[in-house]
């Protein structure tokens, strides 16, 4: 459907412009297209400075644009609104990809609020009026709760606030947002039960749950080459190569796509092995052989996952983001490609965490790593306290859930950190992921305070204290002492230059020392920033 | 806090403009202020047409503006983003008030996402870890559900999508949105229970509920002047003057503020009395004396309520919408006035429903009236089927709820009808109100199909058939027959003019008949629109 087909507000498109442009270039060069009429805006002399001088405005515009695209206000206008943002020639952030979009807004993209409402009402009417209600109260209660959750999902998928992602479809991300709400409420409910009741409550979800886990023997023989076993001396290695190896690899591949930073990934990956070492006296399944920790986990599985993730990231940041409506593509092959590309991002933002650039960012990055590791630990502790076998489908579902919401949350946190003035609110998904991680941790603390307070072995305590002291020292040096030193040096240099200038002025008789003064002030300000 | 205080992105405000303007005029005259720098946008010759030619664009901009205001992207920028909308000199719809806003965005307006998250986590930790969990499963279940609801409200009030209203505070409307979700889920749960269980379930909310209502005698003596009673012959009237009289008045005052149209209010008010007549064989408390129906209800209570509502509406549509930050107001009296005005709308949109202007609007207005009346009937039927005494606080809470969400829903429906291209989605609150009304009706049907299918008395059936035929006839005439007649007349007139022109051309020899042809075509199109 060409964009021109939607000009039904009575006013014809400006005659000088062809009614359907194949691809309107968004952000990069605001052009007049059929759907976009840039309106009168006083051409200020200062407007040309907009190129790089107002990063906040630019981001605001980009965000508004992205929002505009996703909220899809309908037809060509939706896209038109994007171009109406007076962005000037360079509106996007430096880390963000350029996007071309022909502004197709077909059936696929519309909200269907009324359709969903109608179908929902019909379905409810059919199930509750035409089918006979069973007389079993427990069954009806369960059914009522499931129906409530489904109606909530219906509402949320249709109407919830959109997040930063819009591919393959905004509704997909709204769905996961609603799932997070349901999961968080479920956790809150569990949190308020007694330990006994909470574990038995899991029986309502799966009748096989609610029984204590069998004690399992971990660790054991750590020889890489076991001469005692003559048929296969490497049997210890083959034993470890189970389904968790691809799971580790794939998990870290996805985590790299979330975090988008090599260093942070590596730190989290290594930190987690340290945590396993530290907590193996609490949870026996953290105990692994040294080569399992460092060679198989960190280097092979995680390392390879991170490497592949980084390769994908660089491909994503280099590829062109050119979106054409499916019906505007002439060839069959092109159409197929377009369908596949629907599952790639709409645009791309490189994450530059820059933890050392300011105290605020440093604390934020530390906080992210902390919450990330806490969420990873929760996976194991939650299984343990709620008596879930590791291979249970709920454990897997929780991971699938986290993979889906984690990416959104990380992007929202990045936006919030990157531009706290515009993204005044921490994104909803990030908020929920933080709340979920906290609630999961509270459940673990409440359900098994004994295991959690088993004291750390002495050498591990020492290591942690050493680590914490190192981090604190670095923080103090980087953001306090170094700053003071720099400022002191700057002032001294400035004074010297001032003196020199004065001498020069006295000898030359011209008075531009004040300008230099200002320059020095600016330099100082820049260094402080 | 002056807007200039927020320029901390390193770029200074343009030097020619004073850093803090007392009141930036929004929409009416886009001016450059400290926080607003209209960026480069190609000054097209067609841009001047923006004044009235692009109503959709204008509305989009106004809506974006309103959204921008409410989402409060922070500081002066929030307001600046508003002015960056390239609206040209006349961006607002004709029915919308002008708004002045100095762009103050203080603590009161910020989102506090992190604060809420922190307090929530602390509260959960305190309640679940430091307080001892009671051993009573039923109590814990109840507590868990209440806690889940509270956490949901916390999330929603902080993070839900904003609606059209922003006074006294957007969080207030987000709260009611979340309450609607909770109420709808509660209704769904009730809908899936057996009749017996559903009624008994109300005991969990109030142990006094779940018992059959006593049979009550309605109707009785309808004499205005009762000569049989010598001490007070007007006692029948005094009997009717109970607490429901001010409730009726106040209810209709608020309904008028919601609907904002004298005719629609009167139609709904009269229709409801007809419905009471028609359904008094099903619900005995619909039976009233004729003078109670028409004089006390329609004329005195409702009429007076509507009259006062219309007076308030005209005041609201005439008043100036000038918003100054509380700290920018010098006098104490001014500050008090500002605080009181916080409870008046941020801006005002007059509703012009224009039901006769197109078939779509006509059907929409009929649909609104239908749903409105259904919601009113639900009040009575729901009490009846769920065994709720009329004076129970839940009944009152439901009305308070509807007063709060009804206004938002009506505005969202108006926006959706007024500009379906921009407001592609039916607003979230309107969606929920429709879903709630439908679910309530389904509950009534499921819980008491017997009462609901008691056949109407013959003369009432006749009245309804007559009414429906009249409405259908009018619809057919207005939107089909009249249209065809008009088009036929137009074509005949056009042909005649054409003939006349041809004759003229033949006699004069100049060839501008084609232009006239086009004019006629345009006229025809206008009439059709």
JSON list of C-alpha atoms in Angstrom, two decimals, chain A residues 202-373:
[
{"chain": "A", "resi": 202, "resn": "UNK", "atom": "CA", "xyz": [3.95, -25.05, 43.53]},
{"chain": "A", "resi": 203, "resn": "UNK", "atom": "CA", "xyz": [1.83, -28.21, 43.37]},
{"chain": "A", "resi": 204, "resn": "UNK", "atom": "CA", "xyz": [-0.95, -26.08, 41.85]},
{"chain": "A", "resi": 205, "resn": "UNK", "atom": "CA", "xyz": [1.33, -25.37, 38.91]},
{"chain": "A", "resi": 206, "resn": "UNK", "atom": "CA", "xyz": [2.77, -28.86, 38.60]},
{"chain": "A", "resi": 207, "resn": "UNK", "atom": "CA", "xyz": [1.56, -31.66, 40.91]},
{"chain": "A", "resi": 208, "resn": "UNK", "atom": "CA", "xyz": [5.05, -33.22, 40.78]},
{"chain": "A", "resi": 209, "resn": "UNK", "atom": "CA", "xyz": [6.53, -30.23, 42.58]},
{"chain": "A", "resi": 210, "resn": "UNK", "atom": "CA", "xyz": [6.46, -29.61, 46.33]},
{"chain": "A", "resi": 211, "resn": "UNK", "atom": "CA", "xyz": [8.65, -32.60, 47.23]},
{"chain": "A", "resi": 212, "resn": "UNK", "atom": "CA", "xyz": [12.18, -32.21, 48.68]},
{"chain": "A", "resi": 213, "resn": "UNK", "atom": "CA", "xyz": [15.02, -32.50, 46.18]},
{"chain": "A", "resi": 214, "resn": "UNK", "atom": "CA", "xyz": [17.19, -35.60, 46.43]},
{"chain": "A", "resi": 215, "resn": "UNK", "atom": "CA", "xyz": [20.69, -35.00, 47.79]},
{"chain": "A", "resi": 216, "resn": "UNK", "atom": "CA", "xyz": [23.13, -35.07, 44.91]},
{"chain": "A", "resi": 217, "resn": "UNK", "atom": "CA", "xyz": [26.82, -35.69, 44.94]},
{"chain": "A", "resi": 218, "resn": "UNK", "atom": "CA", "xyz": [28.82, -33.06, 43.10]},
{"chain": "A", "resi": 219, "resn": "UNK", "atom": "CA", "xyz": [32.53, -32.55, 42.61]},
{"chain": "A", "resi": 220, "resn": "UNK", "atom": "CA", "xyz": [34.42, -35.84, 42.80]},
{"chain": "A", "resi": 221, "resn": "UNK", "atom": "CA", "xyz": [37.28, -36.76, 40.56]},
{"chain": "A", "resi": 222, "resn": "UNK", "atom": "CA", "xyz": [38.97, -33.76, 38.92]},
{"chain": "A", "resi": 223, "resn": "UNK", "atom": "CA", "xyz": [41.73, -35.47, 36.98]},
{"chain": "A", "resi": 224, "resn": "UNK", "atom": "CA", "xyz": [41.74, -34.44, 33.32]},
{"chain": "A", "resi": 225, "resn": "UNK", "atom": "CA", "xyz": [43.67, -37.59, 32.46]},
{"chain": "A", "resi": 226, "resn": "UNK", "atom": "CA", "xyz": [42.49, -40.38, 34.76]},
{"chain": "A", "resi": 227, "resn": "UNK", "atom": "CA", "xyz": [44.99, -43.26, 34.54]},
{"chain": "A", "resi": 228, "resn": "UNK", "atom": "CA", "xyz": [42.79, -45.39, 36.77]},
{"chain": "A", "resi": 229, "resn": "UNK", "atom": "CA", "xyz": [40.18, -45.72, 34.03]},
{"chain": "A", "resi": 230, "resn": "UNK", "atom": "CA", "xyz": [41.83, -47.67, 31.24]},
{"chain": "A", "resi": 231, "resn": "UNK", "atom": "CA", "xyz": [39.00, -47.77, 28.72]},
{"chain": "A", "resi": 232, "resn": "UNK", "atom": "CA", "xyz": [38.67, -43.96, 28.58]},
{"chain": "A", "resi": 233, "resn": "UNK", "atom": "CA", "xyz": [41.10, -41.92, 30.65]},
{"chain": "A", "resi": 234, "resn": "UNK", "atom": "CA", "xyz": [39.36, -38.66, 29.58]},
{"chain": "A", "resi": 235, "resn": "UNK", "atom": "CA", "xyz": [36.00, -39.80, 30.90]},
{"chain": "A", "resi": 236, "resn": "UNK", "atom": "CA", "xyz": [35.88, -36.90, 33.44]},
{"chain": "A", "resi": 237, "resn": "UNK", "atom": "CA", "xyz": [35.81, -34.42, 30.56]},
{"chain": "A", "resi": 238, "resn": "UNK", "atom": "CA", "xyz": [33.17, -36.29, 28.58]},
{"chain": "A", "resi": 239, "resn": "UNK", "atom": "CA", "xyz": [31.06, -36.43, 31.75]},
{"chain": "A", "resi": 240, "resn": "UNK", "atom": "CA", "xyz": [30.99, -32.63, 31.90]},
{"chain": "A", "resi": 241, "resn": "UNK", "atom": "CA", "xyz": [30.02, -32.24, 28.25]},
{"chain": "A", "resi": 242, "resn": "UNK", "atom": "CA", "xyz": [26.28, -32.37, 28.81]},
{"chain": "A", "resi": 243, "resn": "UNK", "atom": "CA", "xyz": [23.42, -30.14, 27.73]},
{"chain": "A", "resi": 244, "resn": "UNK", "atom": "CA", "xyz": [24.71, -27.31, 29.86]},
{"chain": "A", "resi": 245, "resn": "UNK", "atom": "CA", "xyz": [27.63, -26.65, 27.51]},
{"chain": "A", "resi": 246, "resn": "UNK", "atom": "CA", "xyz": [25.51, -25.37, 24.59]},
{"chain": "A", "resi": 247, "resn": "UNK", "atom": "CA", "xyz": [23.27, -23.71, 27.18]},
{"chain": "A", "resi": 248, "resn": "UNK", "atom": "CA", "xyz": [26.25, -21.81, 28.58]},
{"chain": "A", "resi": 249, "resn": "UNK", "atom": "CA", "xyz": [27.44, -20.86, 25.11]},
{"chain": "A", "resi": 250, "resn": "UNK", "atom": "CA", "xyz": [24.04, -19.75, 23.90]},
{"chain": "A", "resi": 251, "resn": "UNK", "atom": "CA", "xyz": [23.32, -17.96, 27.18]},
{"chain": "A", "resi": 252, "resn": "UNK", "atom": "CA", "xyz": [26.47, -15.91, 26.95]},
{"chain": "A", "resi": 253, "resn": "UNK", "atom": "CA", "xyz": [25.86, -15.20, 23.29]},
{"chain": "A", "resi": 254, "resn": "UNK", "atom": "CA", "xyz": [22.53, -13.62, 24.25]},
{"chain": "A", "resi": 255, "resn": "UNK", "atom": "CA", "xyz": [23.97, -11.89, 27.31]},
{"chain": "A", "resi": 256, "resn": "UNK", "atom": "CA", "xyz": [26.58, -10.28, 25.07]},
{"chain": "A", "resi": 257, "resn": "UNK", "atom": "CA", "xyz": [23.81, -8.99, 22.82]},
{"chain": "A", "resi": 258, "resn": "UNK", "atom": "CA", "xyz": [22.17, -7.52, 25.92]},
{"chain": "A", "resi": 259, "resn": "UNK", "atom": "CA", "xyz": [25.24, -5.94, 27.49]},
{"chain": "A", "resi": 260, "resn": "UNK", "atom": "CA", "xyz": [26.97, -5.02, 24.20]},
{"chain": "A", "resi": 261, "resn": "UNK", "atom": "CA", "xyz": [30.35, -4.57, 25.81]},
{"chain": "A", "resi": 262, "resn": "UNK", "atom": "CA", "xyz": [33.27, -7.00, 25.81]},
{"chain": "A", "resi": 263, "resn": "UNK", "atom": "CA", "xyz": [34.75, -5.86, 29.08]},
{"chain": "A", "resi": 264, "resn": "UNK", "atom": "CA", "xyz": [31.56, -5.96, 31.07]},
{"chain": "A", "resi": 265, "resn": "UNK", "atom": "CA", "xyz": [30.75, -9.43, 29.74]},
{"chain": "A", "resi": 266, "resn": "UNK", "atom": "CA", "xyz": [34.17, -10.75, 30.67]},
{"chain": "A", "resi": 267, "resn": "UNK", "atom": "CA", "xyz": [34.01, -9.22, 34.14]},
{"chain": "A", "resi": 268, "resn": "UNK", "atom": "CA", "xyz": [30.59, -10.71, 34.83]},
{"chain": "A", "resi": 269, "resn": "UNK", "atom": "CA", "xyz": [31.66, -14.08, 33.44]},
{"chain": "A", "resi": 270, "resn": "UNK", "atom": "CA", "xyz": [34.79, -14.21, 35.63]},
{"chain": "A", "resi": 271, "resn": "UNK", "atom": "CA", "xyz": [33.01, -12.76, 38.66]},
{"chain": "A", "resi": 272, "resn": "UNK", "atom": "CA", "xyz": [30.41, -15.49, 38.45]},
{"chain": "A", "resi": 273, "resn": "UNK", "atom": "CA", "xyz": [33.08, -18.20, 38.64]},
{"chain": "A", "resi": 274, "resn": "UNK", "atom": "CA", "xyz": [34.47, -16.45, 41.72]},
{"chain": "A", "resi": 275, "resn": "UNK", "atom": "CA", "xyz": [30.98, -16.45, 43.19]},
{"chain": "A", "resi": 276, "resn": "UNK", "atom": "CA", "xyz": [30.69, -20.17, 42.49]},
{"chain": "A", "resi": 277, "resn": "UNK", "atom": "CA", "xyz": [33.95, -20.72, 44.36]},
{"chain": "A", "resi": 278, "resn": "UNK", "atom": "CA", "xyz": [32.73, -18.56, 47.23]},
{"chain": "A", "resi": 279, "resn": "UNK", "atom": "CA", "xyz": [29.32, -20.13, 47.58]},
{"chain": "A", "resi": 280, "resn": "UNK", "atom": "CA", "xyz": [30.02, -23.81, 46.97]},
{"chain": "A", "resi": 281, "resn": "UNK", "atom": "CA", "xyz": [29.75, -24.42, 50.72]},
{"chain": "A", "resi": 282, "resn": "UNK", "atom": "CA", "xyz": [26.15, -23.21, 50.53]},
{"chain": "A", "resi": 283, "resn": "UNK", "atom": "CA", "xyz": [24.99, -24.80, 47.28]},
{"chain": "A", "resi": 284, "resn": "UNK", "atom": "CA", "xyz": [26.83, -28.01, 46.43]},
{"chain": "A", "resi": 285, "resn": "UNK", "atom": "CA", "xyz": [26.08, -27.71, 42.72]},
{"chain": "A", "resi": 286, "resn": "UNK", "atom": "CA", "xyz": [28.40, -24.69, 42.54]},
{"chain": "A", "resi": 287, "resn": "UNK", "atom": "CA", "xyz": [31.35, -26.97, 43.21]},
{"chain": "A", "resi": 288, "resn": "UNK", "atom": "CA", "xyz": [33.17, -27.78, 40.00]},
{"chain": "A", "resi": 289, "resn": "UNK", "atom": "CA", "xyz": [36.68, -28.81, 39.03]},
{"chain": "A", "resi": 290, "resn": "UNK", "atom": "CA", "xyz": [39.14, -25.99, 38.46]},
{"chain": "A", "resi": 291, "resn": "UNK", "atom": "CA", "xyz": [39.33, -26.73, 34.73]},
{"chain": "A", "resi": 292, "resn": "UNK", "atom": "CA", "xyz": [35.55, -26.84, 34.54]},
{"chain": "A", "resi": 293, "resn": "UNK", "atom": "CA", "xyz": [35.44, -23.34, 36.04]},
{"chain": "A", "resi": 294, "resn": "UNK", "atom": "CA", "xyz": [38.16, -21.67, 34.05]},
{"chain": "A", "resi": 295, "resn": "UNK", "atom": "CA", "xyz": [38.71, -23.63, 30.87]},
{"chain": "A", "resi": 296, "resn": "UNK", "atom": "CA", "xyz": [35.30, -25.02, 30.00]},
{"chain": "A", "resi": 297, "resn": "UNK", "atom": "CA", "xyz": [33.13, -22.25, 31.43]},
{"chain": "A", "resi": 298, "resn": "UNK", "atom": "CA", "xyz": [35.07, -19.01, 31.17]},
{"chain": "A", "resi": 299, "resn": "UNK", "atom": "CA", "xyz": [37.23, -19.68, 28.14]},
{"chain": "A", "resi": 300, "resn": "UNK", "atom": "CA", "xyz": [35.33, -22.18, 26.01]},
{"chain": "A", "resi": 301, "resn": "UNK", "atom": "CA", "xyz": [31.61, -21.73, 26.59]},
{"chain": "A", "resi": 302, "resn": "UNK", "atom": "CA", "xyz": [31.37, -18.15, 27.79]},
{"chain": "A", "resi": 303, "resn": "UNK", "atom": "CA", "xyz": [34.37, -16.89, 25.84]},
{"chain": "A", "resi": 304, "resn": "UNK", "atom": "CA", "xyz": [33.13, -18.36, 22.59]},
{"chain": "A", "resi": 305, "resn": "UNK", "atom": "CA", "xyz": [29.63, -17.07, 23.29]},
{"chain": "A", "resi": 306, "resn": "UNK", "atom": "CA", "xyz": [30.97, -13.59, 23.96]},
{"chain": "A", "resi": 307, "resn": "UNK", "atom": "CA", "xyz": [33.17, -13.73, 20.85]},
{"chain": "A", "resi": 308, "resn": "UNK", "atom": "CA", "xyz": [30.24, -14.71, 18.62]},
{"chain": "A", "resi": 309, "resn": "UNK", "atom": "CA", "xyz": [28.11, -12.10, 20.35]},
{"chain": "A", "resi": 310, "resn": "UNK", "atom": "CA", "xyz": [30.67, -9.38, 19.67]},
{"chain": "A", "resi": 311, "resn": "UNK", "atom": "CA", "xyz": [30.86, -10.43, 16.01]},
{"chain": "A", "resi": 312, "resn": "UNK", "atom": "CA", "xyz": [27.07, -10.18, 15.75]},
{"chain": "A", "resi": 313, "resn": "UNK", "atom": "CA", "xyz": [27.18, -6.81, 17.48]},
{"chain": "A", "resi": 314, "resn": "UNK", "atom": "CA", "xyz": [29.68, -5.41, 15.02]},
{"chain": "A", "resi": 315, "resn": "UNK", "atom": "CA", "xyz": [27.57, -6.72, 12.13]},
{"chain": "A", "resi": 316, "resn": "UNK", "atom": "CA", "xyz": [24.48, -5.09, 13.66]},
{"chain": "A", "resi": 317, "resn": "UNK", "atom": "CA", "xyz": [26.22, -1.77, 14.14]},
{"chain": "A", "resi": 318, "resn": "UNK", "atom": "CA", "xyz": [27.51, -1.73, 10.56]},
{"chain": "A", "resi": 319, "resn": "UNK", "atom": "CA", "xyz": [24.47, -3.00, 8.65]},
{"chain": "A", "resi": 320, "resn": "UNK", "atom": "CA", "xyz": [22.16, -0.54, 6.93]},
{"chain": "A", "resi": 321, "resn": "UNK", "atom": "CA", "xyz": [18.77, -0.07, 8.52]},
{"chain": "A", "resi": 322, "resn": "UNK", "atom": "CA", "xyz": [16.57, 0.33, 5.52]},
{"chain": "A", "resi": 323, "resn": "UNK", "atom": "CA", "xyz": [12.94, -0.63, 5.95]},
{"chain": "A", "resi": 324, "resn": "UNK", "atom": "CA", "xyz": [10.58, -1.06, 3.07]},
{"chain": "A", "resi": 325, "resn": "UNK", "atom": "CA", "xyz": [6.99, -2.21, 3.27]},
{"chain": "A", "resi": 326, "resn": "UNK", "atom": "CA", "xyz": [6.66, -5.85, 2.18]},
{"chain": "A", "resi": 327, "resn": "UNK", "atom": "CA", "xyz": [4.36, -4.93, -0.71]},
{"chain": "A", "resi": 328, "resn": "UNK", "atom": "CA", "xyz": [6.75, -2.28, -1.96]},
{"chain": "A", "resi": 329, "resn": "UNK", "atom": "CA", "xyz": [9.41, -4.92, -2.63]},
{"chain": "A", "resi": 330, "resn": "UNK", "atom": "CA", "xyz": [9.08, -6.27, -6.15]},
{"chain": "A", "resi": 331, "resn": "UNK", "atom": "CA", "xyz": [11.01, -9.56, -6.03]},
{"chain": "A", "resi": 332, "resn": "UNK", "atom": "CA", "xyz": [10.04, -12.73, -4.22]},
{"chain": "A", "resi": 333, "resn": "UNK", "atom": "CA", "xyz": [13.57, -13.12, -2.85]},
{"chain": "A", "resi": 334, "resn": "UNK", "atom": "CA", "xyz": [13.48, -9.56, -1.57]},
{"chain": "A", "resi": 335, "resn": "UNK", "atom": "CA", "xyz": [10.21, -10.24, 0.19]},
{"chain": "A", "resi": 336, "resn": "UNK", "atom": "CA", "xyz": [11.63, -13.33, 1.90]},
{"chain": "A", "resi": 337, "resn": "UNK", "atom": "CA", "xyz": [14.67, -11.35, 2.98]},
{"chain": "A", "resi": 338, "resn": "UNK", "atom": "CA", "xyz": [12.44, -8.60, 4.35]},
{"chain": "A", "resi": 339, "resn": "UNK", "atom": "CA", "xyz": [10.48, -11.14, 6.39]},
{"chain": "A", "resi": 340, "resn": "UNK", "atom": "CA", "xyz": [13.69, -12.56, 7.85]},
{"chain": "A", "resi": 341, "resn": "UNK", "atom": "CA", "xyz": [14.97, -9.05, 8.60]},
{"chain": "A", "resi": 342, "resn": "UNK", "atom": "CA", "xyz": [11.80, -8.37, 10.54]},
{"chain": "A", "resi": 343, "resn": "UNK", "atom": "CA", "xyz": [13.52, -10.35, 13.28]},
{"chain": "A", "resi": 344, "resn": "UNK", "atom": "CA", "xyz": [16.51, -8.03, 13.37]},
{"chain": "A", "resi": 345, "resn": "UNK", "atom": "CA", "xyz": [16.42, -4.72, 15.24]},
{"chain": "A", "resi": 346, "resn": "UNK", "atom": "CA", "xyz": [14.75, -1.64, 13.78]},
{"chain": "A", "resi": 347, "resn": "UNK", "atom": "CA", "xyz": [17.83, 0.45, 14.48]},
{"chain": "A", "resi": 348, "resn": "UNK", "atom": "CA", "xyz": [20.93, -0.01, 16.51]},
{"chain": "A", "resi": 349, "resn": "UNK", "atom": "CA", "xyz": [22.46, 1.74, 19.48]},
{"chain": "A", "resi": 350, "resn": "UNK", "atom": "CA", "xyz": [26.03, 0.87, 20.42]},
{"chain": "A", "resi": 351, "resn": "UNK", "atom": "CA", "xyz": [26.44, 0.81, 24.17]},
{"chain": "A", "resi": 352, "resn": "UNK", "atom": "CA", "xyz": [29.33, 2.85, 25.46]},
{"chain": "A", "resi": 353, "resn": "UNK", "atom": "CA", "xyz": [29.14, 2.32, 29.17]},
{"chain": "A", "resi": 354, "resn": "UNK", "atom": "CA", "xyz": [32.24, 4.42, 29.95]},
{"chain": "A", "resi": 355, "resn": "UNK", "atom": "CA", "xyz": [32.33, 3.44, 33.64]},
{"chain": "A", "resi": 356, "resn": "UNK", "atom": "CA", "xyz": [35.39, 5.58, 34.35]},
{"chain": "A", "resi": 357, "resn": "UNK", "atom": "CA", "xyz": [33.96, 8.80, 32.96]},
{"chain": "A", "resi": 358, "resn": "UNK", "atom": "CA", "xyz": [32.12, 9.88, 36.09]},
{"chain": "A", "resi": 359, "resn": "UNK", "atom": "CA", "xyz": [31.31, 8.67, 39.56]},
{"chain": "A", "resi": 360, "resn": "UNK", "atom": "CA", "xyz": [27.66, 8.36, 38.66]},
{"chain": "A", "resi": 361, "resn": "UNK", "atom": "CA", "xyz": [28.35, 6.10, 35.68]},
{"chain": "A", "resi": 362, "resn": "UNK", "atom": "CA", "xyz": [30.85, 4.09, 37.70]},
{"chain": "A", "resi": 363, "resn": "UNK", "atom": "CA", "xyz": [28.32, 3.43, 40.45]},
{"chain": "A", "resi": 364, "resn": "UNK", "atom": "CA", "xyz": [25.66, 2.64, 37.85]},
{"chain": "A", "resi": 365, "resn": "UNK", "atom": "CA", "xyz": [27.87, 0.11, 36.06]},
{"chain": "A", "resi": 366, "resn": "UNK", "atom": "CA", "xyz": [28.80, -1.49, 39.39]},
{"chain": "A", "resi": 367, "resn": "UNK", "atom": "CA", "xyz": [25.09, -1.63, 40.23]},
{"chain": "A", "resi": 368, "resn": "UNK", "atom": "CA", "xyz": [24.26, -3.26, 36.91]},
{"chain": "A", "resi": 369, "resn": "UNK", "atom": "CA", "xyz": [26.96, -5.90, 37.39]},
{"chain": "A", "resi": 370, "resn": "UNK", "atom": "CA", "xyz": [25.73, -6.49, 40.93]},
{"chain": "A", "resi": 371, "resn": "UNK", "atom": "CA", "xyz": [22.08, -6.94, 39.90]},
{"chain": "A", "resi": 372, "resn": "UNK", "atom": "CA", "xyz": [23.11, -9.10, 36.94]},
{"chain": "A", "resi": 373, "resn": "UNK", "atom": "CA", "xyz": [25.10, -11.45, 39.17]}
]
